[in-house]
Short mmCIF file of C-alpha atoms in Angstrom, two decimals:
data_model
loop_
_atom_site.label_atom_id
_atom_site.label_comp_id
_atom_site.label_asym_id
_atom_site.label_seq_id
_atom_site.Cartn_x
_atom_site.Cartn_y
_atom_site.Cartn_z
CA UNK A 1 -11.91 68.18 -6.58
CA UNK A 2 -9.77 68.92 -3.52
CA UNK A 3 -7.39 66.09 -4.29
CA UNK A 4 -6.67 67.19 -7.85
CA UNK A 5 -3.06 67.81 -8.73
CA UNK A 6 -1.49 71.23 -8.49
CA UNK A 7 2.03 72.48 -8.76
CA UNK A 8 3.44 75.71 -7.40
CA UNK A 9 6.93 77.08 -7.88
CA UNK A 10 9.03 79.30 -5.65
CA UNK A 11 12.61 80.46 -5.95
CA UNK A 12 15.23 79.96 -3.27
CA UNK A 13 18.40 81.48 -4.70
CA UNK A 14 19.23 79.65 -7.92
CA UNK A 15 17.01 76.71 -6.99
CA UNK A 16 13.36 76.29 -7.91
CA UNK A 17 11.24 74.51 -5.32
CA UNK A 18 8.23 72.86 -6.90
CA UNK A 19 5.55 71.92 -4.40
CA UNK A 20 3.59 68.96 -5.74
CA UNK A 21 0.12 68.67 -4.26
CA UNK A 22 -2.70 66.18 -4.68
CA UNK A 23 -2.92 63.08 -6.87
CA UNK A 24 -0.24 62.65 -9.53
CA UNK A 25 -2.67 60.77 -11.77
CA UNK A 26 -3.35 60.98 -15.52
CA UNK A 27 -4.40 64.64 -15.54
CA UNK A 28 -1.80 65.49 -12.92
CA UNK A 29 0.98 63.83 -14.88
CA UNK A 30 0.03 65.70 -18.05
CA UNK A 31 0.17 69.02 -16.22
CA UNK A 32 3.41 68.02 -14.49
CA UNK A 33 5.04 66.89 -17.75
CA UNK A 34 4.00 70.12 -19.49
CA UNK A 35 5.41 72.36 -16.79
CA UNK A 36 8.64 70.41 -16.37
CA UNK A 37 9.24 70.45 -20.11
CA UNK A 38 8.83 74.24 -20.15
CA UNK A 39 11.17 74.66 -17.16
CA UNK A 40 13.91 72.48 -18.66
CA UNK A 41 13.62 74.27 -22.00
CA UNK A 42 14.37 77.58 -20.31
CA UNK A 43 17.25 75.93 -18.39
CA UNK A 44 15.43 76.27 -15.09
CA UNK A 45 16.89 72.90 -14.14
CA UNK A 46 18.05 73.13 -10.52
CA UNK A 47 14.90 71.83 -8.95
CA UNK A 48 13.61 70.46 -5.66
CA UNK A 49 10.42 68.44 -5.84
CA UNK A 50 8.69 69.10 -2.52
CA UNK A 51 6.43 66.04 -2.21
CA UNK A 52 4.87 66.91 1.16
CA UNK A 53 1.47 67.60 -0.41
CA UNK A 54 1.37 64.54 -2.66
CA UNK A 55 -1.56 62.37 -1.66
CA UNK A 56 -1.29 59.60 -4.26
CA UNK A 57 1.12 58.35 -6.86
CA UNK A 58 0.94 55.28 -9.07
CA UNK A 59 2.95 53.99 -12.03
CA UNK A 60 1.97 56.82 -14.31
CA UNK A 61 3.21 59.44 -11.85
CA UNK A 62 6.41 57.53 -11.18
CA UNK A 63 7.12 57.48 -14.91
CA UNK A 64 6.63 61.24 -15.09
CA UNK A 65 9.04 61.78 -12.18
CA UNK A 66 11.58 59.42 -13.73
CA UNK A 67 11.35 61.15 -17.10
CA UNK A 68 11.78 64.57 -15.46
CA UNK A 69 14.91 63.54 -13.54
CA UNK A 70 16.30 61.75 -16.59
CA UNK A 71 15.69 64.70 -18.92
CA UNK A 72 17.17 67.22 -16.49
CA UNK A 73 20.27 65.09 -16.03
CA UNK A 74 20.77 64.88 -19.79
CA UNK A 75 20.80 68.65 -20.05
CA UNK A 76 23.16 69.10 -17.12
CA UNK A 77 20.50 69.92 -14.54
CA UNK A 78 19.71 68.31 -11.23
CA UNK A 79 16.46 67.37 -9.54
CA UNK A 80 16.18 66.16 -5.95
CA UNK A 81 13.21 65.16 -3.82
CA UNK A 82 12.15 66.04 -0.30
CA UNK A 83 9.48 65.53 2.30
CA UNK A 84 7.65 62.61 0.73
CA UNK A 85 4.79 61.51 2.98
CA UNK A 86 4.85 57.90 4.19
CA UNK A 87 2.53 56.47 1.53
CA UNK A 88 4.48 58.13 -1.29
CA UNK A 89 7.85 57.21 0.25
CA UNK A 90 6.67 53.62 0.42
CA UNK A 91 5.89 53.63 -3.32
CA UNK A 92 9.35 55.14 -3.99
CA UNK A 93 10.91 52.35 -1.93
CA UNK A 94 8.92 49.57 -3.65
CA UNK A 95 9.99 50.92 -7.04
CA UNK A 96 13.60 51.25 -5.91
CA UNK A 97 13.54 54.96 -6.65
CA UNK A 98 15.40 55.84 -3.47
CA UNK A 99 18.44 54.10 -5.02
CA UNK A 100 18.24 56.29 -8.13
CA UNK A 101 16.78 59.54 -6.86
CA UNK A 102 18.35 61.83 -4.31
CA UNK A 103 15.94 62.44 -1.44
CA UNK A 104 16.07 64.74 1.57
CA UNK A 105 13.86 64.98 4.65
CA UNK A 106 12.91 68.63 4.15
CA UNK A 107 13.05 71.54 1.72
CA UNK A 108 15.84 73.43 3.47
CA UNK A 109 18.23 70.46 3.34
CA UNK A 110 17.28 69.76 -0.25
CA UNK A 111 17.92 73.37 -1.33
CA UNK A 112 21.20 73.45 0.62
CA UNK A 113 22.41 70.36 -1.31
CA UNK A 114 22.81 72.58 -4.39
CA UNK A 115 25.43 74.77 -2.68
CA UNK B 1 11.45 59.14 -34.62
CA UNK B 2 13.27 55.87 -35.13
CA UNK B 3 11.40 52.76 -36.15
CA UNK B 4 12.28 51.26 -32.77
CA UNK B 5 10.07 53.87 -31.13
CA UNK B 6 7.02 52.81 -33.09
CA UNK B 7 7.34 49.17 -32.17
CA UNK B 8 5.09 48.15 -29.28
CA UNK B 9 6.39 46.57 -26.11
CA UNK B 10 4.52 43.39 -27.04
CA UNK B 11 6.34 43.21 -30.35
CA UNK B 12 9.67 44.05 -28.70
CA UNK B 13 9.23 41.31 -26.12
CA UNK B 14 8.33 38.76 -28.79
CA UNK B 15 11.34 39.79 -30.87
CA UNK B 16 13.71 39.48 -27.90
CA UNK B 17 12.14 36.19 -26.79
CA UNK B 18 13.03 34.59 -30.11
CA UNK B 19 16.53 33.20 -30.45
CA UNK B 20 17.97 35.03 -33.46
CA UNK B 21 19.83 31.94 -34.66
CA UNK B 22 17.24 29.21 -34.30
CA UNK B 23 14.17 31.43 -34.74
CA UNK B 24 12.50 29.64 -31.85
CA UNK B 25 11.56 30.84 -28.39
CA UNK B 26 14.40 31.07 -25.93
CA UNK B 27 14.10 28.71 -22.94
CA UNK B 28 11.89 30.22 -20.25
CA UNK B 29 10.15 28.97 -17.12
CA UNK B 30 6.71 27.46 -17.55
CA UNK B 31 4.07 30.11 -18.36
CA UNK B 32 6.68 32.89 -18.29
CA UNK B 33 6.08 33.76 -21.92
CA UNK B 34 2.32 34.02 -21.39
CA UNK B 35 2.81 36.25 -18.37
CA UNK B 36 5.34 38.51 -20.06
CA UNK B 37 3.08 38.92 -23.11
CA UNK B 38 0.17 39.85 -20.84
CA UNK B 39 2.45 42.22 -18.95
CA UNK B 40 3.71 43.83 -22.15
CA UNK B 41 0.15 44.40 -23.37
CA UNK B 42 -0.78 46.03 -20.04
CA UNK B 43 2.35 48.16 -20.23
CA UNK B 44 1.52 49.29 -23.77
CA UNK B 45 -1.91 50.32 -22.49
CA UNK B 46 -0.29 52.18 -19.63
CA UNK B 47 2.00 54.06 -22.01
CA UNK B 48 -1.07 54.88 -24.11
CA UNK B 49 -2.64 56.49 -21.02
CA UNK B 50 -5.45 53.93 -20.79
CA UNK B 51 -4.56 52.33 -17.47
CA UNK B 52 -2.54 53.01 -14.34
CA UNK B 53 -1.36 50.64 -11.65
CA UNK B 54 -0.47 50.88 -8.00
CA UNK B 55 0.32 48.07 -5.57
CA UNK B 56 -3.35 47.66 -4.67
CA UNK B 57 -5.12 47.81 -8.02
CA UNK B 58 -5.12 48.30 -11.76
CA UNK B 59 -7.27 51.22 -12.85
CA UNK B 60 -8.78 51.90 -16.27
CA UNK B 61 -8.27 55.62 -16.79
CA UNK B 62 -9.71 55.90 -20.27
CA UNK B 63 -11.80 53.19 -21.97
CA UNK B 64 -11.46 54.79 -25.43
CA UNK B 65 -9.87 52.36 -27.93
CA UNK B 66 -6.26 53.06 -28.83
CA UNK B 67 -6.72 52.11 -32.49
CA UNK B 68 -4.43 49.12 -32.05
CA UNK B 69 -6.67 46.00 -32.29
CA UNK B 70 -4.29 43.92 -30.19
CA UNK B 71 -4.31 46.40 -27.32
CA UNK B 72 -7.99 47.22 -27.70
CA UNK B 73 -8.97 43.57 -27.18
CA UNK B 74 -7.03 43.61 -23.92
CA UNK B 75 -8.51 46.99 -22.95
CA UNK B 76 -12.04 45.66 -23.57
CA UNK B 77 -11.32 42.71 -21.27
CA UNK B 78 -10.28 45.17 -18.56
CA UNK B 79 -13.26 47.48 -19.12
CA UNK B 80 -15.76 44.61 -19.12
CA UNK B 81 -14.19 42.96 -16.07
CA UNK B 82 -14.47 43.63 -12.35
CA UNK B 83 -13.02 46.85 -10.96
CA UNK B 84 -10.56 47.15 -8.10
CA UNK B 85 -8.58 44.04 -9.00
CA UNK B 86 -4.81 43.89 -8.67
CA UNK B 87 -2.32 43.84 -11.52
CA UNK B 88 -1.49 40.25 -10.54
CA UNK B 89 -5.15 39.30 -11.00
CA UNK B 90 -5.21 40.74 -14.51
CA UNK B 91 -1.88 39.19 -15.44
CA UNK B 92 -3.19 35.78 -14.47
CA UNK B 93 -6.48 36.36 -16.29
CA UNK B 94 -4.86 37.61 -19.49
CA UNK B 95 -2.07 35.02 -19.45
CA UNK B 96 -4.62 32.25 -19.84
CA UNK B 97 -5.07 33.15 -23.49
CA UNK B 98 -2.14 34.99 -25.03
CA UNK B 99 -2.11 33.07 -28.31
CA UNK B 100 -3.81 35.97 -30.10
CA UNK B 101 -1.34 38.47 -28.68
CA UNK B 102 1.62 36.31 -29.72
CA UNK B 103 0.27 35.58 -33.21
CA UNK B 104 -0.59 39.21 -33.88
CA UNK B 105 2.81 40.42 -32.71
CA UNK B 106 4.60 37.86 -34.88
CA UNK B 107 2.43 38.73 -37.89
CA UNK B 108 3.41 42.39 -37.45
CA UNK B 109 7.10 41.59 -37.15
CA UNK B 110 6.82 39.49 -40.33
CA UNK B 111 4.97 42.35 -42.07
CA UNK B 112 7.69 44.78 -40.98
CA UNK B 113 10.27 42.54 -42.62
CA UNK B 114 11.97 41.84 -39.29
CA UNK B 115 11.15 38.12 -39.17
CA UNK B 116 10.24 35.49 -41.72
CA UNK B 117 8.02 32.51 -41.08
CA UNK B 118 9.40 29.06 -41.81
CA UNK B 119 7.47 25.83 -41.62
CA UNK B 120 9.53 22.71 -41.15
CA UNK B 121 8.31 19.17 -40.97
CA UNK B 122 9.81 16.84 -38.42
CA UNK B 123 9.74 13.28 -39.71
CA UNK B 124 7.75 14.75 -42.64
CA UNK B 125 4.67 14.86 -40.44
CA UNK B 126 4.89 17.11 -37.40
CA UNK B 127 4.93 20.81 -38.29
CA UNK B 128 7.43 23.03 -36.50
CA UNK B 129 7.33 26.72 -37.04
CA UNK B 130 10.23 29.06 -36.53
CA UNK B 131 10.87 32.72 -37.12
CA UNK B 132 14.40 33.49 -38.28
CA UNK B 133 15.41 37.14 -38.28
CA UNK B 134 15.84 38.75 -41.67
CA UNK B 135 16.37 42.33 -40.51
CA UNK B 136 18.27 42.52 -37.23
CA UNK B 137 18.13 46.31 -36.99
CA UNK B 138 15.31 46.43 -34.42
CA UNK B 139 16.79 43.75 -32.20
CA UNK B 140 20.31 45.17 -32.29
CA UNK B 141 19.03 48.67 -31.57
CA UNK B 142 17.08 47.67 -28.49
CA UNK B 143 19.77 45.31 -27.19
CA UNK B 144 22.42 47.99 -27.61
CA UNK B 145 20.25 50.55 -25.81
CA UNK B 146 19.40 48.22 -22.92
CA UNK B 147 22.94 46.90 -22.71
CA UNK B 148 24.35 50.42 -22.39
CA UNK B 149 21.76 51.19 -19.75
CA UNK B 150 22.71 48.12 -17.71
CA UNK B 151 26.43 48.79 -17.96
CA UNK B 152 26.12 52.48 -17.05
CA UNK B 153 24.67 54.27 -14.04
CA UNK B 154 22.34 56.34 -16.22
CA UNK B 155 18.70 56.72 -15.33
CA UNK B 156 16.51 54.79 -17.74
CA UNK B 157 13.79 56.39 -19.75
CA UNK B 158 10.46 55.04 -18.46
CA UNK B 159 9.85 52.78 -21.45
CA UNK B 160 13.26 51.08 -21.13
CA UNK B 161 12.63 50.60 -17.40
CA UNK B 162 9.41 48.77 -18.27
CA UNK B 163 11.13 46.61 -20.88
CA UNK B 164 13.99 45.58 -18.58
CA UNK B 165 11.48 44.84 -15.85
CA UNK B 166 9.41 42.61 -18.15
CA UNK B 167 12.51 40.79 -19.46
CA UNK B 168 13.83 40.25 -15.94
CA UNK B 169 10.46 39.12 -14.60
CA UNK B 170 10.15 36.47 -17.27
CA UNK B 171 13.79 35.35 -16.80
CA UNK B 172 14.49 36.33 -20.42
CA UNK B 173 17.08 38.86 -19.24
CA UNK B 174 19.19 35.98 -17.93
CA UNK B 175 19.37 34.58 -21.45
CA UNK B 176 19.70 37.85 -23.32
CA UNK B 177 22.20 39.58 -21.04
CA UNK B 178 24.43 36.59 -20.33
CA UNK B 179 28.19 36.43 -19.73
CA UNK B 180 30.58 37.81 -17.16
CA UNK B 181 30.16 41.48 -18.12
CA UNK B 182 26.46 41.41 -17.43
CA UNK B 183 26.91 38.90 -14.62
CA UNK B 184 28.77 41.59 -12.71
CA UNK B 185 25.76 43.91 -13.14
CA UNK B 186 23.14 41.70 -11.55
CA UNK B 187 22.36 44.24 -8.85
CA UNK B 188 21.95 46.99 -11.45
CA UNK B 189 19.58 44.82 -13.50
CA UNK B 190 17.52 44.08 -10.38
CA UNK B 191 17.38 47.79 -9.51
CA UNK B 192 16.16 48.67 -12.99
CA UNK B 193 13.72 45.76 -12.99
CA UNK B 194 12.22 46.89 -9.71
CA UNK B 195 11.15 50.22 -11.18
CA UNK B 196 8.07 49.00 -12.99
CA UNK B 197 5.13 47.48 -11.16
CA UNK B 198 3.80 45.33 -14.01
CA UNK B 199 7.21 43.78 -14.64
CA UNK B 200 7.66 43.18 -10.92
CA UNK B 201 4.32 41.39 -10.82
CA UNK B 202 5.31 39.26 -13.82
CA UNK B 203 8.48 38.29 -11.95
CA UNK B 204 6.69 37.57 -8.69
CA UNK B 205 4.15 35.33 -10.43
CA UNK B 206 6.70 33.47 -12.54
CA UNK B 207 8.89 32.90 -9.47
CA UNK B 208 5.94 31.62 -7.46
CA UNK B 209 5.17 29.14 -10.25
CA UNK B 210 8.79 27.98 -10.25
CA UNK B 211 8.71 27.55 -6.47
CA UNK B 212 5.45 25.62 -6.62
CA UNK B 213 6.89 23.30 -9.29
CA UNK B 214 10.07 22.79 -7.28
CA UNK B 215 7.97 21.84 -4.26
CA UNK B 216 5.95 19.43 -6.38
CA UNK B 217 9.04 17.85 -7.93
CA UNK B 218 11.74 17.65 -5.24
CA UNK B 219 15.36 17.26 -6.32
CA UNK B 220 16.25 13.60 -6.79
CA UNK B 221 12.90 12.48 -8.09
#
């Protein structure tokens, strides 16, 4: 299924950029939760969520994102968001997430915010 | 895991909707309790991975029963019903008969030893039931947790965001988190309440009912 969720990580200095692609649905959220948990456990907790490839997000996906940001904050980490496409940005706005999450227009700005 | 974690959102909402002194329901707008019970049941199903919601529709992700008869009755209604309907549609549909949800939740809270059931006769004829609290641990735990969340700038865990959203949507939050300390945190409560779609829909529907009633009964009549 071309729209199925995938997640790829790359390092930019001390920051991990996670590119989220596809639908953050039930299966996607499970995979996302599993990978984030593993990252936070190994203290890989300076993270940019690159949302440019996200095609769909609903309540389940929002809860996964919220839990990730919450858990990283509790352990002293930091997660920011960037490049959300219009439909995803709209969902963030409806849910008020832009008041609680830090968002940037692109990956470079998001990574630079950790300096 | 604390006992508070094993309590369902439906049970938590019922517990918080009851005044701990009188054992009766706190004042709420018309139909708000029915809508918040329906919303809590949908939210429990969402946390169990059975449904998901977006602004355009409620989707059944997994029709397998959860093992909780209360939630499985609601899930069956969703599975047997039309697809592609909005969360607001299902809230309205489910809110038309929430007696079973309420009774089951109260029975469970009584079984847990949180509440006791008291029958009182008014004028020795009319029965009035109330549910005084006998173990306040659950209520105090959740109120402390939500209170700290409201008064801080911490991010909520997803379940607490749902609960605050449901309580705000049904106007219960106004009663529970009253006083000047919480009054100064209205914007924070609204921000938290906005985070969950089901709770937002409960609020939108309850507010539209209030507006319709205000239009039907103008001030001064």
